[in-house]
Amino acid sequence: MAKRPLSLCSLALLLCVGTTQAASQSLPIQQSLSVISQPEHQAQLHQLQQSAQALQLHVKERPRPAGRASVSLQPMFSSQSGSWPFEPFVNNGLFRAIAGYQAHHPQAVILRGGSITLAQLQQSLNDPRILKPYKDGYLLSYPLMIGSDAGLIVEGTSLYLYSYSGTALINQGWLGLNQSRLESVAGDKPGNTERAWRPFVVAWAGSHTQVIGSTLERLGYNANLSRGLSTALSSQQAAGTAQATLIVRNSHFNNLSSAVELQHTLAQINDSRFEQSQQYAVDVRDSQVNLLDNQVRGIDNNSGIRLRGHTEARVERNLILGAHKAAIEVSDQRGTLLLRANLIGDSRGNGVQLRNLAPSAQAPLLIEDNLIGNSQGSAVDGSEVSGVALINNRIGNTPEYAISLRNAAPLAGPMILSGNTLGKAGKAVVRVEGMQQVVLGGNRFEGKPLLQNLMIGDLLSVQGQLLEATQRQGTVVRINTVGAGLPRDAI
C-alpha cells in the first residue's frame, strides 16, 4: 500500500488517543524526545555495520591424512578408557540396534593412520555383512569410526547406511563427501529399538568434515548428537581442544531430524538446500558460522535456523520458508550476529524470534535488508533483549505485529529502527515495552493511521510527535524512557 500523507486532523486524533491511554496506565512513564542530526545518525549506523562486518569467518579445506589408512574391527565399550566417542549413544538406541544385527559383542570398523576410499575399505574388510556393493555404491552395516589421524573419502559414489544394524559414522579425523550421496536404508526388518532409530553422522572436536556437491537423506532421529550431521566437544575432551571444522557447499539435505547441529565448531555453509527437517535445518550453539545463500523449506516441529550460546554468525541471503516455529530463532546468545538480506516467509510462528539477548557495541545484533512477511505470529518478536538494530528491512503481512519487543524489566537499549518499510500488521506496526532508549528515523509506515495505532506500548503516548517529526519533518528522533510520573519533554 502506498504511503498516505498524515493530515493535521489525523495527527490530532493520534495525539488524543495516545494521551488518553497514557493517563490510564497505573505506572506513567517519563519520556524525553530529542532530534539526532543526520551525520550523527549515519555515523552510529556505520559503526554498527562496521562492527558486524568485522566478523570475518574463514574455514579452510583441510588436506586429508596422507598414506593409506589401516582398517580393523574393535569392540565397542560403553564406559572404559578410550570409549568416549561411543558413550553418548549408549542410551540412545545405538547399542540395542547393533545387538539386533551383530551376534557378538558390538564391534565397529576403525580407521587409523591415513585415508581410504570406499572401494579400498570394502577390499580390506572383505565381509559383505559389514560393507558390500549396493545399487550405485556401497552398503555399510557396522558403525565406522574415523580416528584422529585418519580420513574417509566418499567421492563420486553413494554410501548407504543400514538402519537395522545400528550404523553410524563417527569422525575424529577427516571425512569428505564430494559429489556423493549418504542415505539410510531401512530394509525389510523391524528395528530392535523401543523408538524410531536412523543412522547419523557425528564429528568430534578437532575433526574436519566437508560436504561438497553431495546429498544427505533420511538420517538422524531425535536424540542427543544423533539428529543428522552433528558436531560437538565431548566432556571427555580437553576444553582447549580445537573446534571441529565443517564446510558444506552446493549440497542437499532432505528429511533429516536436524540437518546440521553444531557445537564448538567453525563452519561455512553456503549454496545448499535444506528440506523437510523434523526439528531444525541448522542448530548452532557455542560456534562461529557463516550461513550464506542457502534455501530452507519445511520445518515440521521447530525453527529453520536456531542460534544459541557464545555464537558468532553471519546469516545472509538465505531463503527460509515454512518453519513451524520461527524462520530464525536466537536465544540466550552472546556474540556478534548479522542477519542480512534474507527472504523469510510462511512461518507458522514468528519470522525472527529473539529471546534473552545482551548485544554490545563490540558484539552487535544487526538485522538489515531482510524481507520478512506472511508469518502467523509477529514478523520480528523479541523479549528480554537489551539492544537491537533493524535497518532497511521490509516487514509486514502479519496478523500480529511487524515489530514487537517486550522486556519484563527496563533494559538500556538502544533499539534502532531506521530506513524500514513497516506495515500491514493486524494489531499494530511497532510495539515496544521496557526499552530505555529507542531511535526512530527514515521509516515508512504502511498502516492506516485512522484505523489502528502504528505504535503501541511505551511509544503510544508520543506517537503523534514521533510521526510528525519522522514522517513530516524527516528527522531522526531519540526517545529516552525513564521512571514514572514526570511530564514528557517535547521535541
PDB file of N, CA, C and O in Angstrom, residues 116-118 152-159 169 174-182 214:
ATOM      1  N   ILE A 116      41.332 -43.484   3.180  1.00  0.00           N
ATOM      2  CA  ILE A 116      40.900 -44.669   2.443  1.00  0.00           C
ATOM      3  C   ILE A 116      39.601 -44.367   1.723  1.00  0.00           C
ATOM      4  O   ILE A 116      38.759 -43.600   2.204  1.00  0.00           O
ATOM      5  N   THR A 117      39.430 -44.946   0.522  1.00  0.00           N
ATOM      6  CA  THR A 117      38.184 -44.810  -0.223  1.00  0.00           C
ATOM      7  C   THR A 117      37.259 -45.961   0.147  1.00  0.00           C
ATOM      8  O   THR A 117      37.664 -46.947   0.789  1.00  0.00           O
ATOM      9  N   LEU A 118      36.003 -45.869  -0.294  1.00  0.00           N
ATOM     10  CA  LEU A 118      35.058 -46.958  -0.018  1.00  0.00           C
ATOM     11  C   LEU A 118      35.475 -48.244  -0.728  1.00  0.00           C
ATOM     12  O   LEU A 118      35.330 -49.346  -0.175  1.00  0.00           O
ATOM     13  N   LEU A 152      38.209 -40.668   5.714  1.00  0.00           N
ATOM     14  CA  LEU A 152      37.357 -41.486   4.855  1.00  0.00           C
ATOM     15  C   LEU A 152      36.965 -40.642   3.654  1.00  0.00           C
ATOM     16  O   LEU A 152      36.399 -39.553   3.800  1.00  0.00           O
ATOM     17  N   ILE A 153      37.258 -41.163   2.447  1.00  0.00           N
ATOM     18  CA  ILE A 153      36.989 -40.457   1.199  1.00  0.00           C
ATOM     19  C   ILE A 153      35.754 -41.069   0.552  1.00  0.00           C
ATOM     20  O   ILE A 153      35.746 -42.250   0.187  1.00  0.00           O
ATOM     21  N   VAL A 154      34.698 -40.272   0.412  1.00  0.00           N
ATOM     22  CA  VAL A 154      33.484 -40.704  -0.284  1.00  0.00           C
ATOM     23  C   VAL A 154      33.324 -39.761  -1.470  1.00  0.00           C
ATOM     24  O   VAL A 154      32.879 -38.624  -1.337  1.00  0.00           O
ATOM     25  N   GLU A 155      33.711 -40.241  -2.653  1.00  0.00           N
ATOM     26  CA  GLU A 155      33.795 -39.359  -3.812  1.00  0.00           C
ATOM     27  C   GLU A 155      33.190 -40.030  -5.032  1.00  0.00           C
ATOM     28  O   GLU A 155      33.558 -41.152  -5.394  1.00  0.00           O
ATOM     29  N   GLY A 156      32.205 -39.363  -5.634  1.00  0.00           N
ATOM     30  CA  GLY A 156      31.597 -39.857  -6.857  1.00  0.00           C
ATOM     31  C   GLY A 156      30.874 -41.174  -6.682  1.00  0.00           C
ATOM     32  O   GLY A 156      30.819 -41.978  -7.619  1.00  0.00           O
ATOM     33  N   THR A 157      30.293 -41.399  -5.517  1.00  0.00           N
ATOM     34  CA  THR A 157      29.611 -42.660  -5.257  1.00  0.00           C
ATOM     35  C   THR A 157      28.517 -42.441  -4.214  1.00  0.00           C
ATOM     36  O   THR A 157      28.246 -41.302  -3.812  1.00  0.00           O
ATOM     37  N   SER A 158      27.885 -43.512  -3.788  1.00  0.00           N
ATOM     38  CA  SER A 158      26.860 -43.442  -2.749  1.00  0.00           C
ATOM     39  C   SER A 158      27.243 -44.362  -1.597  1.00  0.00           C
ATOM     40  O   SER A 158      27.744 -45.469  -1.817  1.00  0.00           O
ATOM     41  N   LEU A 159      26.999 -43.891  -0.391  1.00  0.00           N
ATOM     42  CA  LEU A 159      27.197 -44.709   0.798  1.00  0.00           C
ATOM     43  C   LEU A 159      25.855 -44.828   1.497  1.00  0.00           C
ATOM     44  O   LEU A 159      25.299 -43.833   1.979  1.00  0.00           O
ATOM     45  N   LEU A 169      28.369 -43.017  11.435  1.00  0.00           N
ATOM     46  CA  LEU A 169      29.716 -42.546  11.131  1.00  0.00           C
ATOM     47  C   LEU A 169      30.171 -41.631  12.265  1.00  0.00           C
ATOM     48  O   LEU A 169      29.504 -40.641  12.570  1.00  0.00           O
ATOM     49  N   TRP A 174      39.084 -36.936   9.577  1.00  0.00           N
ATOM     50  CA  TRP A 174      38.753 -36.239   8.334  1.00  0.00           C
ATOM     51  C   TRP A 174      37.695 -37.043   7.591  1.00  0.00           C
ATOM     52  O   TRP A 174      37.855 -38.237   7.339  1.00  0.00           O
ATOM     53  N   LEU A 175      36.592 -36.397   7.243  1.00  0.00           N
ATOM     54  CA  LEU A 175      35.531 -37.037   6.471  1.00  0.00           C
ATOM     55  C   LEU A 175      35.182 -36.119   5.315  1.00  0.00           C
ATOM     56  O   LEU A 175      34.851 -34.942   5.511  1.00  0.00           O
ATOM     57  N   GLY A 176      35.259 -36.663   4.086  1.00  0.00           N
ATOM     58  CA  GLY A 176      34.963 -35.856   2.914  1.00  0.00           C
ATOM     59  C   GLY A 176      33.957 -36.522   2.002  1.00  0.00           C
ATOM     60  O   GLY A 176      34.175 -37.642   1.541  1.00  0.00           O
ATOM     61  N   LEU A 177      32.850 -35.831   1.759  1.00  0.00           N
ATOM     62  CA  LEU A 177      31.868 -36.257   0.766  1.00  0.00           C
ATOM     63  C   LEU A 177      31.934 -35.295  -0.401  1.00  0.00           C
ATOM     64  O   LEU A 177      31.745 -34.081  -0.224  1.00  0.00           O
ATOM     65  N   ASN A 178      32.216 -35.818  -1.588  1.00  0.00           N
ATOM     66  CA  ASN A 178      32.342 -34.984  -2.774  1.00  0.00           C
ATOM     67  C   ASN A 178      31.550 -35.627  -3.909  1.00  0.00           C
ATOM     68  O   ASN A 178      31.832 -36.763  -4.308  1.00  0.00           O
ATOM     69  N   GLN A 179      30.523 -34.900  -4.389  1.00  0.00           N
ATOM     70  CA  GLN A 179      29.679 -35.417  -5.471  1.00  0.00           C
ATOM     71  C   GLN A 179      29.175 -36.813  -5.129  1.00  0.00           C
ATOM     72  O   GLN A 179      29.226 -37.734  -5.950  1.00  0.00           O
ATOM     73  N   SER A 180      28.672 -36.954  -3.929  1.00  0.00           N
ATOM     74  CA  SER A 180      28.274 -38.273  -3.432  1.00  0.00           C
ATOM     75  C   SER A 180      26.929 -38.204  -2.736  1.00  0.00           C
ATOM     76  O   SER A 180      26.341 -37.132  -2.578  1.00  0.00           O
ATOM     77  N   ARG A 181      26.484 -39.373  -2.290  1.00  0.00           N
ATOM     78  CA  ARG A 181      25.197 -39.486  -1.605  1.00  0.00           C
ATOM     79  C   ARG A 181      25.379 -40.291  -0.331  1.00  0.00           C
ATOM     80  O   ARG A 181      26.039 -41.334  -0.334  1.00  0.00           O
ATOM     81  N   LEU A 182      24.778 -39.794   0.759  1.00  0.00           N
ATOM     82  CA  LEU A 182      24.791 -40.501   2.036  1.00  0.00           C
ATOM     83  C   LEU A 182      23.341 -40.642   2.475  1.00  0.00           C
ATOM     84  O   LEU A 182      22.635 -39.651   2.674  1.00  0.00           O
ATOM     85  N   SER A 214      26.982 -32.731  -2.597  1.00  0.00           N
ATOM     86  CA  SER A 214      26.501 -34.052  -2.175  1.00  0.00           C
ATOM     87  C   SER A 214      25.092 -33.976  -1.589  1.00  0.00           C
ATOM     88  O   SER A 214      24.571 -32.891  -1.324  1.00  0.00           O
TER      89      SER A 214
END
